[in-house]
């Protein structure tokens, strides 16, 4: 069964992971505070067990799939070779049985029989392999980017150990951990590297010193603001820290654990008021995600990445290309649809009505029993009123045509814009009845703290987080993993 990324047990307080019924390797179960005290030897043993397990799986799985591909190519070569060679060479390595034609050719050459035969065979093989590969690869694959077919490297390094520790602290078992999860966590940690190095390491040092005097408070305030945590969220964090770390001397580990707890609490706060049990799409039911955001925020890329994730998590997915305002937008979405192998419903005409595209996309989704329909929307219209009108028209069509669908309206935000991105967000939040945020481009920004500002100021949960341009570089958001990457990476 496909690994469901939308339902991955990825929170410290998450329910017992589905996979926990396997008893072989004990999970290193721990709370946040306990984790820091966990025996390094235990963690190393856990990481080693996870590594060994992935290695063993890799030996069985990818190699067998590679072998299948290789066999197909070889068979193809043999077939093509057989056709092409009816009147030509058939050379056995040692006996060199050679036809008359070849004999006459070879006699004129200065090379020995065997050398000549080997050279000819090699040239022919190369040609055949090239033509076999050319005709064999399906069109969808030829359009894929390098990152899509890239097999992540398995290296037992600091990143691996850190990722294994984060998973262990969430009650995961060594034998359930996949390379894909490790790869993502490493990416997240690396993405937040700049924020962590620039600011949060200093923050940790101050918080870890014990009671907060006024100088320490001022310093923390300034560091949080530099990380784009925002004024409101910064005030909240400081008040919460002061409440926890009062007069008595708190051990540094404990103080940092408090800080992490405060940040996690803030990031999860919007989920507390939600009546919906889960964000994940349901099987055999239509879920519609309306994707909004200004041009350049990473909307199209996000749609591509989510559709890929949905496909591999076993959902039937479809994309509706309703950004008809910008000429190239539909084409861009189609490219991503092609990459993820998800069909795109678009209207080829010029100046088409986006609501009509949404109508068609819902009809297609219903007739194909689609489980997740992703709708791309315009990022910019002539003015705010047009944008609001368009989004509300789309929403009406959805409510009318798919009254039973579970609808989410997600805003894609570029985290490199920091606080400026939040101002744009406010416009969308009025127009699109937003229910969540996708935070993109966390890699390479020192403004990772904006995640906290987003939640605090918009009151919306972060649903996905993007940390790279590749198709694998976006995953559902986990406050636990984010805070660990931010403060303990
Ligand atoms: N580094 C990095 N780049 C990203 C990420 N997400 C998107 N991008 C890049 O951001 C740029 C804009 O992404 P798009 O998906 O085209 O953005 P859009 O919001 O659809 O904007 P338009 O195409 O103008 O409508 C592209 O170069 C993407 O590769 C991310 O998580 N990290």
Short mmCIF file of C-alpha atoms and ligand atoms in Angstrom, two decimals:
data_model
loop_
_atom_site.label_atom_id
_atom_site.label_comp_id
_atom_site.label_asym_id
_atom_site.label_seq_id
_atom_site.Cartn_x
_atom_site.Cartn_y
_atom_site.Cartn_z
CA UNK A 1 0.00 0.00 0.00
CA UNK A 2 1.21 3.52 -0.81
CA UNK A 3 2.68 5.53 2.06
CA UNK A 4 0.11 8.23 2.82
CA UNK A 5 2.03 11.47 3.29
CA UNK A 6 -1.14 13.32 4.25
CA UNK A 7 -1.70 11.00 7.17
CA UNK A 8 1.86 10.58 8.28
CA UNK A 9 2.15 10.43 12.05
CA UNK A 10 4.20 13.57 12.33
CA UNK A 11 3.50 15.11 15.63
CA UNK A 12 4.89 14.46 19.04
CA UNK A 13 1.36 14.38 20.38
CA UNK A 14 0.06 12.42 17.42
CA UNK A 15 -1.94 9.27 17.94
CA UNK A 16 -0.02 6.08 18.14
CA UNK A 17 1.41 5.63 14.67
CA UNK A 18 -0.27 2.95 12.59
CA UNK A 19 3.05 1.24 12.26
CA UNK A 20 3.56 0.74 15.97
CA UNK A 21 2.13 -2.70 16.07
CA UNK A 22 5.40 -4.11 14.84
CA UNK A 23 7.39 -5.16 17.82
CA UNK A 24 10.86 -5.95 16.55
CA UNK A 25 12.78 -2.80 17.34
CA UNK A 26 11.82 -0.81 20.42
CA UNK A 27 10.82 2.75 19.63
CA UNK A 28 12.70 5.44 21.50
CA UNK A 29 9.58 6.99 22.93
CA UNK A 30 10.12 10.27 24.65
CA UNK A 31 8.66 13.63 25.31
CA UNK A 32 10.50 16.73 24.20
CA UNK A 33 12.34 17.14 27.48
CA UNK A 34 13.13 13.48 27.74
CA UNK A 35 14.50 13.44 24.23
CA UNK A 36 17.24 15.87 25.13
CA UNK A 37 18.17 13.59 28.01
CA UNK A 38 17.96 10.40 26.02
CA UNK A 39 21.07 8.39 26.05
CA UNK A 40 23.13 9.29 23.02
CA UNK A 41 23.94 5.61 22.70
CA UNK A 42 20.22 4.78 22.44
CA UNK A 43 19.74 7.34 19.73
CA UNK A 44 22.78 6.14 17.86
CA UNK A 45 21.49 2.59 18.07
CA UNK A 46 18.10 3.74 16.81
CA UNK A 47 19.65 5.67 13.92
CA UNK A 48 21.84 2.72 13.04
CA UNK A 49 18.88 0.35 13.07
CA UNK A 50 16.92 2.73 10.85
CA UNK A 51 19.87 3.07 8.50
CA UNK A 52 20.38 -0.66 8.27
CA UNK A 53 16.71 -1.21 7.64
CA UNK A 54 16.60 1.34 4.82
CA UNK A 55 19.73 -0.16 3.35
CA UNK A 56 18.17 -3.61 3.37
CA UNK A 57 14.98 -2.30 1.79
CA UNK A 58 17.02 -0.52 -0.85
CA UNK A 59 18.78 -3.73 -1.70
CA UNK A 60 15.47 -5.42 -2.35
CA UNK A 61 13.30 -2.68 -3.83
CA UNK A 62 15.15 -0.21 -6.04
CA UNK A 63 17.50 -2.84 -7.38
CA UNK A 64 14.66 -5.05 -8.43
CA UNK A 65 12.97 -2.14 -10.17
CA UNK A 66 16.22 -1.15 -11.83
CA UNK A 67 16.67 -4.75 -12.83
CA UNK A 68 13.24 -4.75 -14.44
CA UNK A 69 14.09 -1.62 -16.38
CA UNK A 70 17.42 -3.02 -17.42
CA UNK A 71 15.84 -6.27 -18.51
CA UNK A 72 13.29 -4.42 -20.58
CA UNK A 73 16.02 -2.47 -22.26
CA UNK A 74 18.09 -5.59 -22.82
CA UNK A 75 15.14 -7.46 -24.27
CA UNK A 76 14.41 -4.53 -26.48
CA UNK A 77 18.02 -4.44 -27.58
CA UNK A 78 18.01 -8.13 -28.30
CA UNK A 79 14.84 -7.82 -30.34
CA UNK A 80 16.02 -4.83 -32.30
CA UNK A 81 19.37 -6.44 -32.69
CA UNK A 82 17.80 -9.58 -34.03
CA UNK A 83 15.90 -7.59 -36.65
CA UNK A 84 18.85 -5.48 -37.62
CA UNK A 85 21.24 -8.35 -37.78
CA UNK A 86 19.51 -10.76 -40.07
CA UNK A 87 22.29 -10.45 -42.62
CA UNK A 88 25.05 -9.28 -40.38
CA UNK A 89 27.34 -10.16 -37.54
CA UNK A 90 26.83 -12.75 -34.90
CA UNK A 91 29.95 -12.81 -32.87
CA UNK A 92 30.61 -15.17 -30.07
CA UNK A 93 33.20 -13.78 -27.74
CA UNK A 94 35.71 -16.50 -28.23
CA UNK A 95 34.83 -18.38 -31.35
CA UNK A 96 34.11 -15.31 -33.50
CA UNK A 97 31.72 -16.83 -36.02
CA UNK A 98 31.67 -14.29 -38.77
CA UNK A 99 29.53 -14.05 -41.90
CA UNK A 100 31.07 -13.71 -45.40
CA UNK A 101 30.15 -10.04 -45.68
CA UNK A 102 31.90 -9.22 -42.50
CA UNK A 103 34.92 -11.29 -43.44
CA UNK A 104 35.48 -9.25 -46.57
CA UNK A 105 35.09 -6.01 -44.63
CA UNK A 106 37.39 -7.09 -41.90
CA UNK A 107 40.04 -8.41 -44.28
CA UNK A 108 40.62 -4.92 -45.56
CA UNK A 109 41.15 -3.52 -42.12
CA UNK A 110 44.42 -3.43 -40.24
CA UNK A 111 42.84 -4.62 -37.05
CA UNK A 112 42.80 -8.23 -36.00
CA UNK A 113 39.61 -10.18 -36.46
CA UNK A 114 38.73 -10.08 -32.85
CA UNK A 115 39.58 -6.41 -32.37
CA UNK A 116 37.56 -5.44 -35.37
CA UNK A 117 34.66 -7.60 -34.34
CA UNK A 118 34.69 -6.23 -30.82
CA UNK A 119 34.79 -2.62 -32.07
CA UNK A 120 31.91 -3.23 -34.45
CA UNK A 121 29.89 -4.89 -31.79
CA UNK A 122 30.51 -2.07 -29.36
CA UNK A 123 29.49 0.58 -31.88
CA UNK A 124 26.39 -1.36 -32.76
CA UNK A 125 25.48 -1.90 -29.12
CA UNK A 126 25.77 1.82 -28.46
CA UNK A 127 23.54 2.63 -31.39
CA UNK A 128 21.00 0.06 -30.39
CA UNK A 129 20.94 1.15 -26.75
CA UNK A 130 20.44 4.74 -27.84
CA UNK A 131 17.58 3.90 -30.16
CA UNK A 132 16.02 1.46 -27.72
CA UNK A 133 16.02 4.04 -24.95
CA UNK A 134 14.74 6.70 -27.27
CA UNK A 135 11.71 4.72 -28.30
CA UNK A 136 11.07 3.12 -24.97
CA UNK A 137 10.73 5.98 -22.50
CA UNK A 138 7.10 7.14 -22.29
CA UNK A 139 6.38 10.76 -23.10
CA UNK A 140 5.47 11.64 -19.53
CA UNK A 141 8.87 10.53 -18.35
CA UNK A 142 10.81 12.44 -20.95
CA UNK A 143 9.24 15.61 -19.61
CA UNK A 144 10.31 14.93 -16.07
CA UNK A 145 12.91 17.02 -14.34
CA UNK A 146 16.09 15.50 -13.03
CA UNK A 147 14.96 15.87 -9.45
CA UNK A 148 11.92 13.69 -10.09
CA UNK A 149 13.88 10.63 -11.03
CA UNK A 150 16.66 11.35 -8.62
CA UNK A 151 17.08 8.62 -6.04
CA UNK A 152 18.00 10.18 -2.69
CA UNK A 153 21.35 9.19 -1.36
CA UNK A 154 21.56 7.13 1.78
CA UNK A 155 24.33 8.56 3.93
CA UNK A 156 24.78 8.05 7.63
CA UNK A 157 25.68 11.61 8.50
CA UNK A 158 24.62 14.23 11.05
CA UNK A 159 21.49 14.95 9.06
CA UNK A 160 20.50 11.29 9.14
CA UNK A 161 21.09 11.05 12.87
CA UNK A 162 19.17 14.24 13.53
CA UNK A 163 16.22 13.11 11.38
CA UNK A 164 16.15 9.71 13.04
CA UNK A 165 16.12 11.42 16.43
CA UNK A 166 13.17 13.61 15.44
CA UNK A 167 11.27 10.56 14.27
CA UNK A 168 12.22 8.57 17.36
CA UNK A 169 10.90 11.34 19.59
CA UNK A 170 7.56 10.98 17.84
CA UNK A 171 7.35 7.36 18.81
CA UNK A 172 8.36 5.95 15.47
CA UNK A 173 9.99 2.58 15.11
CA UNK A 174 13.34 2.16 13.40
CA UNK A 175 11.95 -0.37 10.95
CA UNK A 176 9.17 1.97 9.79
CA UNK A 177 11.37 4.85 8.83
CA UNK A 178 11.76 5.45 5.13
CA UNK A 179 14.56 7.16 3.27
CA UNK A 180 11.96 9.56 1.88
CA UNK A 181 11.11 10.82 5.36
CA UNK A 182 14.76 11.14 6.30
CA UNK A 183 15.47 13.00 3.07
CA UNK A 184 12.64 15.43 3.73
CA UNK A 185 13.68 16.10 7.33
CA UNK A 186 17.25 16.70 6.24
CA UNK A 187 15.97 19.15 3.66
CA UNK A 188 13.83 20.94 6.22
CA UNK A 189 16.73 21.20 8.64
CA UNK A 190 19.01 22.44 5.89
CA UNK A 191 16.36 24.90 4.69
CA UNK A 192 16.12 26.46 8.13
CA UNK A 193 19.86 26.52 8.54
CA UNK A 194 20.19 30.22 7.80
CA UNK A 195 17.48 31.28 10.24
CA UNK A 196 18.90 29.00 12.87
CA UNK A 197 22.47 30.11 12.42
CA UNK A 198 21.75 33.81 12.11
CA UNK A 199 19.42 34.30 14.96
CA UNK A 200 18.06 31.40 16.82
CA UNK A 201 21.32 30.01 18.07
CA UNK A 202 21.88 33.28 19.92
CA UNK A 203 18.35 33.14 21.17
CA UNK A 204 18.92 29.69 22.56
CA UNK A 205 22.03 30.87 24.32
CA UNK A 206 20.19 33.69 26.09
CA UNK A 207 17.14 31.67 27.01
CA UNK A 208 19.40 28.95 28.27
CA UNK A 209 21.06 31.28 30.74
CA UNK A 210 18.30 31.22 33.31
CA UNK A 211 16.07 33.98 34.70
CA UNK A 212 15.26 36.60 32.13
CA UNK A 213 16.48 40.03 33.16
CA UNK A 214 15.55 43.11 31.17
CA UNK A 215 18.71 42.98 29.06
CA UNK A 216 17.98 39.37 28.09
CA UNK A 217 14.37 40.26 27.23
CA UNK A 218 15.53 43.08 24.97
CA UNK A 219 17.98 40.82 23.24
CA UNK A 220 15.41 38.09 22.66
CA UNK A 221 12.95 40.64 21.33
CA UNK A 222 15.42 41.96 18.82
CA UNK A 223 16.45 38.45 17.67
CA UNK A 224 12.87 37.35 17.15
CA UNK A 225 12.10 40.47 15.17
CA UNK A 226 15.13 39.86 12.99
CA UNK A 227 13.86 36.35 12.24
CA UNK A 228 10.63 38.00 11.02
CA UNK A 229 8.57 36.54 13.81
CA UNK A 230 6.65 39.83 13.88
CA UNK A 231 5.88 42.25 16.71
CA UNK A 232 2.70 40.62 17.91
CA UNK A 233 4.11 37.12 18.05
CA UNK A 234 7.33 38.36 19.64
CA UNK A 235 5.42 40.07 22.46
CA UNK A 236 3.47 36.90 23.02
CA UNK A 237 6.59 34.72 23.16
CA UNK A 238 8.34 37.01 25.60
CA UNK A 239 5.35 37.21 27.91
CA UNK A 240 5.00 33.42 27.82
CA UNK A 241 8.70 32.90 28.48
CA UNK A 242 8.72 35.34 31.37
CA UNK A 243 5.82 33.52 32.90
CA UNK A 244 7.68 30.21 32.69
CA UNK A 245 11.19 31.34 33.51
CA UNK A 246 10.54 33.49 36.53
CA UNK A 247 12.92 34.15 39.35
CA UNK A 248 14.27 30.67 39.88
CA UNK A 249 17.17 29.42 37.84
CA UNK A 250 15.93 27.15 35.12
CA UNK A 251 18.36 24.67 33.62
CA UNK A 252 19.14 25.69 30.02
CA UNK A 253 17.70 22.45 28.59
CA UNK A 254 14.44 23.11 30.38
CA UNK A 255 14.31 26.71 29.23
CA UNK A 256 14.77 25.68 25.63
CA UNK A 257 12.13 23.03 26.01
CA UNK A 258 9.78 25.80 27.23
CA UNK A 259 10.60 27.92 24.25
CA UNK A 260 9.89 25.04 21.89
CA UNK A 261 6.63 24.32 23.67
CA UNK A 262 5.55 27.96 23.32
CA UNK A 263 6.35 27.99 19.60
CA UNK A 264 4.58 24.69 18.98
CA UNK A 265 1.57 25.91 20.90
CA UNK A 266 1.43 29.02 18.74
CA UNK A 267 1.77 27.07 15.50
CA UNK A 268 -0.92 24.59 16.49
CA UNK A 269 -3.32 27.16 17.97
CA UNK A 270 -5.51 27.54 14.84
CA UNK A 271 -6.10 23.79 14.83
CA UNK A 272 -7.59 23.86 18.31
CA UNK A 273 -10.67 25.73 17.10
CA UNK A 274 -11.28 23.51 14.11
CA UNK A 275 -14.18 21.14 14.12
CA UNK A 276 -12.83 19.11 11.20
CA UNK A 277 -11.01 16.03 12.40
CA UNK A 278 -8.43 15.89 9.64
CA UNK A 279 -7.08 17.90 6.79
CA UNK A 280 -6.12 14.86 4.72
CA UNK A 281 -8.30 14.04 1.72
CA UNK A 282 -10.61 11.08 2.25
CA UNK A 283 -10.72 8.05 0.04
CA UNK A 284 -13.84 7.75 -2.14
CA UNK A 285 -14.89 11.31 -1.43
CA UNK A 286 -14.24 14.55 -3.30
CA UNK A 287 -11.97 17.07 -1.64
CA UNK A 288 -11.31 20.37 -3.38
CA UNK A 289 -8.34 22.56 -2.59
CA UNK A 290 -8.50 26.06 -4.02
CA UNK A 291 -4.95 27.34 -4.37
CA UNK A 292 -4.55 31.11 -4.16
CA UNK A 293 -1.65 33.54 -3.86
CA UNK A 294 0.16 36.29 -5.71
CA UNK A 295 2.18 35.51 -8.82
CA UNK A 296 5.62 34.29 -8.02
CA UNK A 297 4.76 32.96 -4.57
CA UNK A 298 5.13 29.42 -5.87
CA UNK A 299 1.48 28.58 -6.57
CA UNK A 300 2.01 26.54 -9.74
CA UNK A 301 4.98 24.73 -8.28
CA UNK A 302 2.96 23.95 -5.16
CA UNK A 303 0.10 22.51 -7.21
CA UNK A 304 2.57 20.30 -9.03
CA UNK A 305 4.19 19.14 -5.81
CA UNK A 306 0.87 18.46 -4.05
CA UNK A 307 -0.49 16.55 -7.02
CA UNK A 308 2.66 14.43 -7.03
CA UNK A 309 2.32 13.79 -3.30
CA UNK A 310 -1.36 12.92 -3.71
CA UNK A 311 -0.57 10.47 -6.51
CA UNK A 312 2.06 8.71 -4.51
CA UNK A 313 -0.11 8.67 -1.41
CA UNK A 314 -2.69 6.73 -3.39
CA UNK A 315 -5.29 9.41 -4.16
CA UNK A 316 -6.97 9.98 -7.50
CA UNK A 317 -6.06 13.56 -8.30
CA UNK A 318 -7.00 16.15 -10.92
CA UNK A 319 -5.96 19.76 -11.54
CA UNK A 320 -8.25 22.58 -12.73
CA UNK A 321 -6.32 25.35 -14.49
CA UNK A 322 -8.48 28.33 -13.53
CA UNK A 323 -5.81 31.02 -13.69
CA UNK A 324 -6.98 32.20 -17.08
CA UNK A 325 -5.88 35.76 -16.44
CA UNK A 326 -2.20 35.20 -17.13
CA UNK A 327 -1.46 33.74 -20.54
CA UNK A 328 1.32 31.34 -19.55
CA UNK A 329 -0.27 30.12 -16.33
CA UNK A 330 -2.29 27.31 -17.93
CA UNK A 331 0.75 26.05 -19.82
CA UNK A 332 2.83 26.06 -16.65
CA UNK A 333 0.25 24.06 -14.76
CA UNK A 334 0.13 21.58 -17.63
CA UNK A 335 3.87 21.08 -17.44
CA UNK A 336 3.59 20.26 -13.74
CA UNK A 337 0.58 18.01 -14.37
CA UNK A 338 2.70 16.18 -16.88
CA UNK A 339 5.52 15.80 -14.40
CA UNK A 340 3.33 14.39 -11.69
CA UNK A 341 1.22 12.34 -14.10
CA UNK A 342 -1.97 14.18 -13.12
CA UNK A 343 -4.48 15.31 -15.71
CA UNK A 344 -5.13 19.03 -16.08
CA UNK A 345 -8.57 20.34 -17.00
CA UNK A 346 -8.22 23.59 -18.94
CA UNK A 347 -10.17 25.61 -21.42
CA UNK A 348 -8.06 26.32 -24.48
CA UNK A 349 -9.88 29.49 -25.52
CA UNK A 350 -8.60 32.97 -24.80
CA UNK A 351 -10.11 35.03 -21.97
CA UNK A 352 -12.05 32.07 -20.73
CA UNK A 353 -14.11 32.41 -17.62
CA UNK A 354 -12.28 30.77 -14.71
CA UNK A 355 -15.60 29.79 -13.17
CA UNK A 356 -16.36 27.80 -16.33
CA UNK A 357 -13.06 25.96 -15.98
CA UNK A 358 -13.92 25.17 -12.37
CA UNK A 359 -17.33 23.90 -13.49
CA UNK A 360 -15.71 21.59 -16.06
CA UNK A 361 -13.07 20.45 -13.60
CA UNK A 362 -15.68 19.50 -11.00
CA UNK A 363 -17.73 17.65 -13.63
CA UNK A 364 -14.61 15.75 -14.70
CA UNK A 365 -13.71 15.04 -11.07
CA UNK A 366 -17.16 13.68 -10.36
CA UNK A 367 -17.28 11.45 -13.40
CA UNK A 368 -13.79 10.08 -12.70
CA UNK A 369 -14.29 9.58 -8.99
CA UNK A 370 -11.46 11.94 -8.26
CA UNK A 371 -10.55 12.24 -4.59
CA UNK A 372 -8.50 15.44 -4.70
CA UNK A 373 -9.17 18.30 -7.11
CA UNK A 374 -6.60 21.09 -7.03
CA UNK A 375 -7.73 24.39 -8.51
CA UNK A 376 -5.23 27.00 -9.64
CA UNK A 377 -6.54 30.57 -9.41
CA UNK A 378 -5.35 33.94 -10.67
CA UNK A 379 -2.73 35.63 -8.55
CA UNK A 380 -3.32 39.11 -9.78
CA UNK A 381 -6.27 40.89 -11.34
CA UNK A 382 -6.76 44.53 -12.27
CA UNK A 383 -7.76 45.39 -8.75
CA UNK A 384 -8.69 43.98 -5.41
CA UNK A 385 -12.41 44.05 -6.20
CA UNK A 386 -11.95 41.93 -9.34
CA UNK A 387 -9.88 39.44 -7.40
CA UNK A 388 -12.50 39.19 -4.69
CA UNK A 389 -15.30 38.88 -7.23
CA UNK A 390 -13.52 36.14 -9.11
CA UNK A 391 -12.67 34.09 -6.05
CA UNK A 392 -16.17 34.38 -4.67
CA UNK A 393 -17.64 33.35 -8.04
CA UNK A 394 -15.41 30.27 -8.05
CA UNK A 395 -16.46 29.49 -4.52
CA UNK A 396 -20.15 29.75 -5.45
CA UNK A 397 -19.68 27.33 -8.35
CA UNK A 398 -17.99 24.86 -6.02
CA UNK A 399 -20.73 25.12 -3.40
CA UNK A 400 -23.41 24.66 -6.03
CA UNK A 401 -21.83 21.96 -8.15
CA UNK A 402 -20.12 20.00 -5.40
CA UNK A 403 -22.11 20.69 -2.22
CA UNK A 404 -20.77 17.59 -0.48
CA UNK A 405 -17.13 18.16 -1.29
CA UNK A 406 -14.73 19.08 1.49
CA UNK A 407 -13.29 22.42 0.44
CA UNK A 408 -10.09 24.06 1.61
CA UNK A 409 -8.84 27.39 0.43
CA UNK A 410 -5.07 27.54 0.71
CA UNK A 411 -2.94 30.64 0.42
CA UNK A 412 0.55 30.19 -0.99
CA UNK A 413 3.00 32.55 0.71
CA UNK A 414 6.62 33.20 -0.19
CA UNK A 415 8.51 33.11 3.09
CA UNK A 416 11.44 35.11 1.69
CA UNK A 417 9.12 38.13 1.66
CA UNK A 418 8.78 37.94 5.41
CA UNK A 419 6.38 40.51 6.84
CA UNK A 420 5.69 42.00 3.39
CA UNK A 421 4.12 38.75 2.27
CA UNK A 422 1.73 38.99 5.17
CA UNK A 423 0.28 42.24 3.91
CA UNK A 424 -0.61 40.55 0.61
CA UNK A 425 -2.06 37.70 2.58
CA UNK A 426 -4.56 39.96 4.23
CA UNK A 427 -6.12 40.86 0.85
CA UNK A 428 -6.55 37.19 0.00
CA UNK A 429 -7.82 36.33 3.39
CA UNK A 430 -10.73 38.70 2.87
CA UNK A 431 -11.39 37.41 -0.64
CA UNK A 432 -10.97 33.69 -0.46
CA UNK A 433 -12.34 32.46 2.88
CA UNK A 434 -8.91 31.05 3.54
CA UNK A 435 -8.55 27.95 5.64
CA UNK A 436 -4.80 27.42 5.56
CA UNK A 437 -1.40 28.50 4.31
CA UNK A 438 1.32 26.91 2.21
CA UNK A 439 4.66 28.43 3.11
CA UNK A 440 7.15 28.20 0.25
CA UNK A 441 10.85 28.88 -0.25
CA UNK A 442 11.91 28.21 3.31
CA UNK A 443 15.20 27.05 1.91
CA UNK A 444 17.71 29.81 1.68
CA UNK A 445 15.88 32.41 3.78
CA UNK A 446 16.87 33.79 7.14
CA UNK A 447 13.22 34.67 7.69
CA UNK A 448 12.00 31.25 8.78
CA UNK A 449 10.40 32.87 11.81
CA UNK A 450 7.72 34.21 9.48
CA UNK A 451 5.90 30.91 9.95
CA UNK A 452 5.09 31.98 13.49
CA UNK A 453 4.00 35.43 12.36
CA UNK A 454 1.74 33.92 9.68
CA UNK A 455 -0.11 31.81 12.18
CA UNK A 456 -0.29 34.52 14.81
CA UNK A 457 -1.41 37.30 12.51
CA UNK A 458 -3.68 35.42 10.14
CA UNK A 459 -4.99 32.87 12.62
CA UNK A 460 -4.56 30.22 9.93
CA UNK A 461 -2.79 26.89 10.20
CA UNK A 462 0.20 26.14 7.98
CA UNK A 463 -0.72 23.10 5.94
CA UNK A 464 2.32 22.56 3.74
CA UNK A 465 5.85 23.74 3.73
CA UNK A 466 8.09 24.07 0.67
CA UNK A 467 11.85 23.85 0.95
CA UNK A 468 13.13 23.63 -2.61
CA UNK A 469 12.23 23.76 -6.27
CA UNK A 470 12.04 20.04 -6.92
CA UNK A 471 8.87 17.97 -7.06
CA UNK A 472 9.72 16.24 -3.76
CA UNK A 473 10.44 19.47 -1.91
CA UNK A 474 7.07 20.06 -0.28
CA UNK A 475 5.45 18.16 2.53
CA UNK A 476 2.59 18.56 5.04
CA UNK A 477 3.57 20.84 7.89
CA UNK A 478 4.43 19.47 11.30
CA UNK A 479 4.89 21.99 14.11
CA UNK A 480 7.04 19.51 16.00
CA UNK A 481 9.45 18.93 13.14
CA UNK A 482 9.52 22.60 12.20
CA UNK A 483 10.40 23.75 15.73
CA UNK A 484 13.02 21.04 16.08
CA UNK A 485 14.59 22.12 12.79
CA UNK A 486 14.43 25.75 13.88
CA UNK A 487 15.94 25.34 17.34
CA UNK A 488 17.72 22.01 17.50
CA UNK A 489 18.85 21.33 13.97
N1 LIG B 1 13.90 27.77 -3.58
C1 LIG B 1 12.59 27.55 -3.76
N2 LIG B 1 12.00 28.00 -4.86
C2 LIG B 1 10.68 27.78 -5.02
C3 LIG B 1 9.90 27.08 -4.05
N3 LIG B 1 8.62 27.04 -4.51
C4 LIG B 1 8.61 27.67 -5.70
N4 LIG B 1 9.84 28.13 -6.03
C5 LIG B 1 10.27 28.88 -7.21
O1 LIG B 1 9.58 30.11 -7.25
C6 LIG B 1 9.38 30.52 -8.59
C7 LIG B 1 7.92 30.89 -8.81
O2 LIG B 1 7.15 29.73 -8.66
P1 LIG B 1 5.77 29.51 -9.44
O3 LIG B 1 5.22 28.23 -8.97
O4 LIG B 1 5.92 29.73 -10.89
O5 LIG B 1 4.96 30.70 -8.83
P2 LIG B 1 3.47 31.17 -9.11
O6 LIG B 1 2.96 31.65 -7.81
O7 LIG B 1 2.69 30.12 -9.79
O8 LIG B 1 3.71 32.40 -10.01
P3 LIG B 1 3.40 32.60 -11.53
O9 LIG B 1 4.07 31.44 -12.22
O10 LIG B 1 4.04 33.92 -11.84
O11 LIG B 1 1.92 32.60 -11.60
C8 LIG B 1 9.85 29.36 -9.46
O12 LIG B 1 11.14 29.65 -9.92
C9 LIG B 1 9.89 28.18 -8.49
O13 LIG B 1 10.85 27.22 -8.85
C10 LIG B 1 10.57 26.62 -2.86
O14 LIG B 1 9.99 26.03 -1.93
N5 LIG B 1 11.91 26.88 -2.78
#
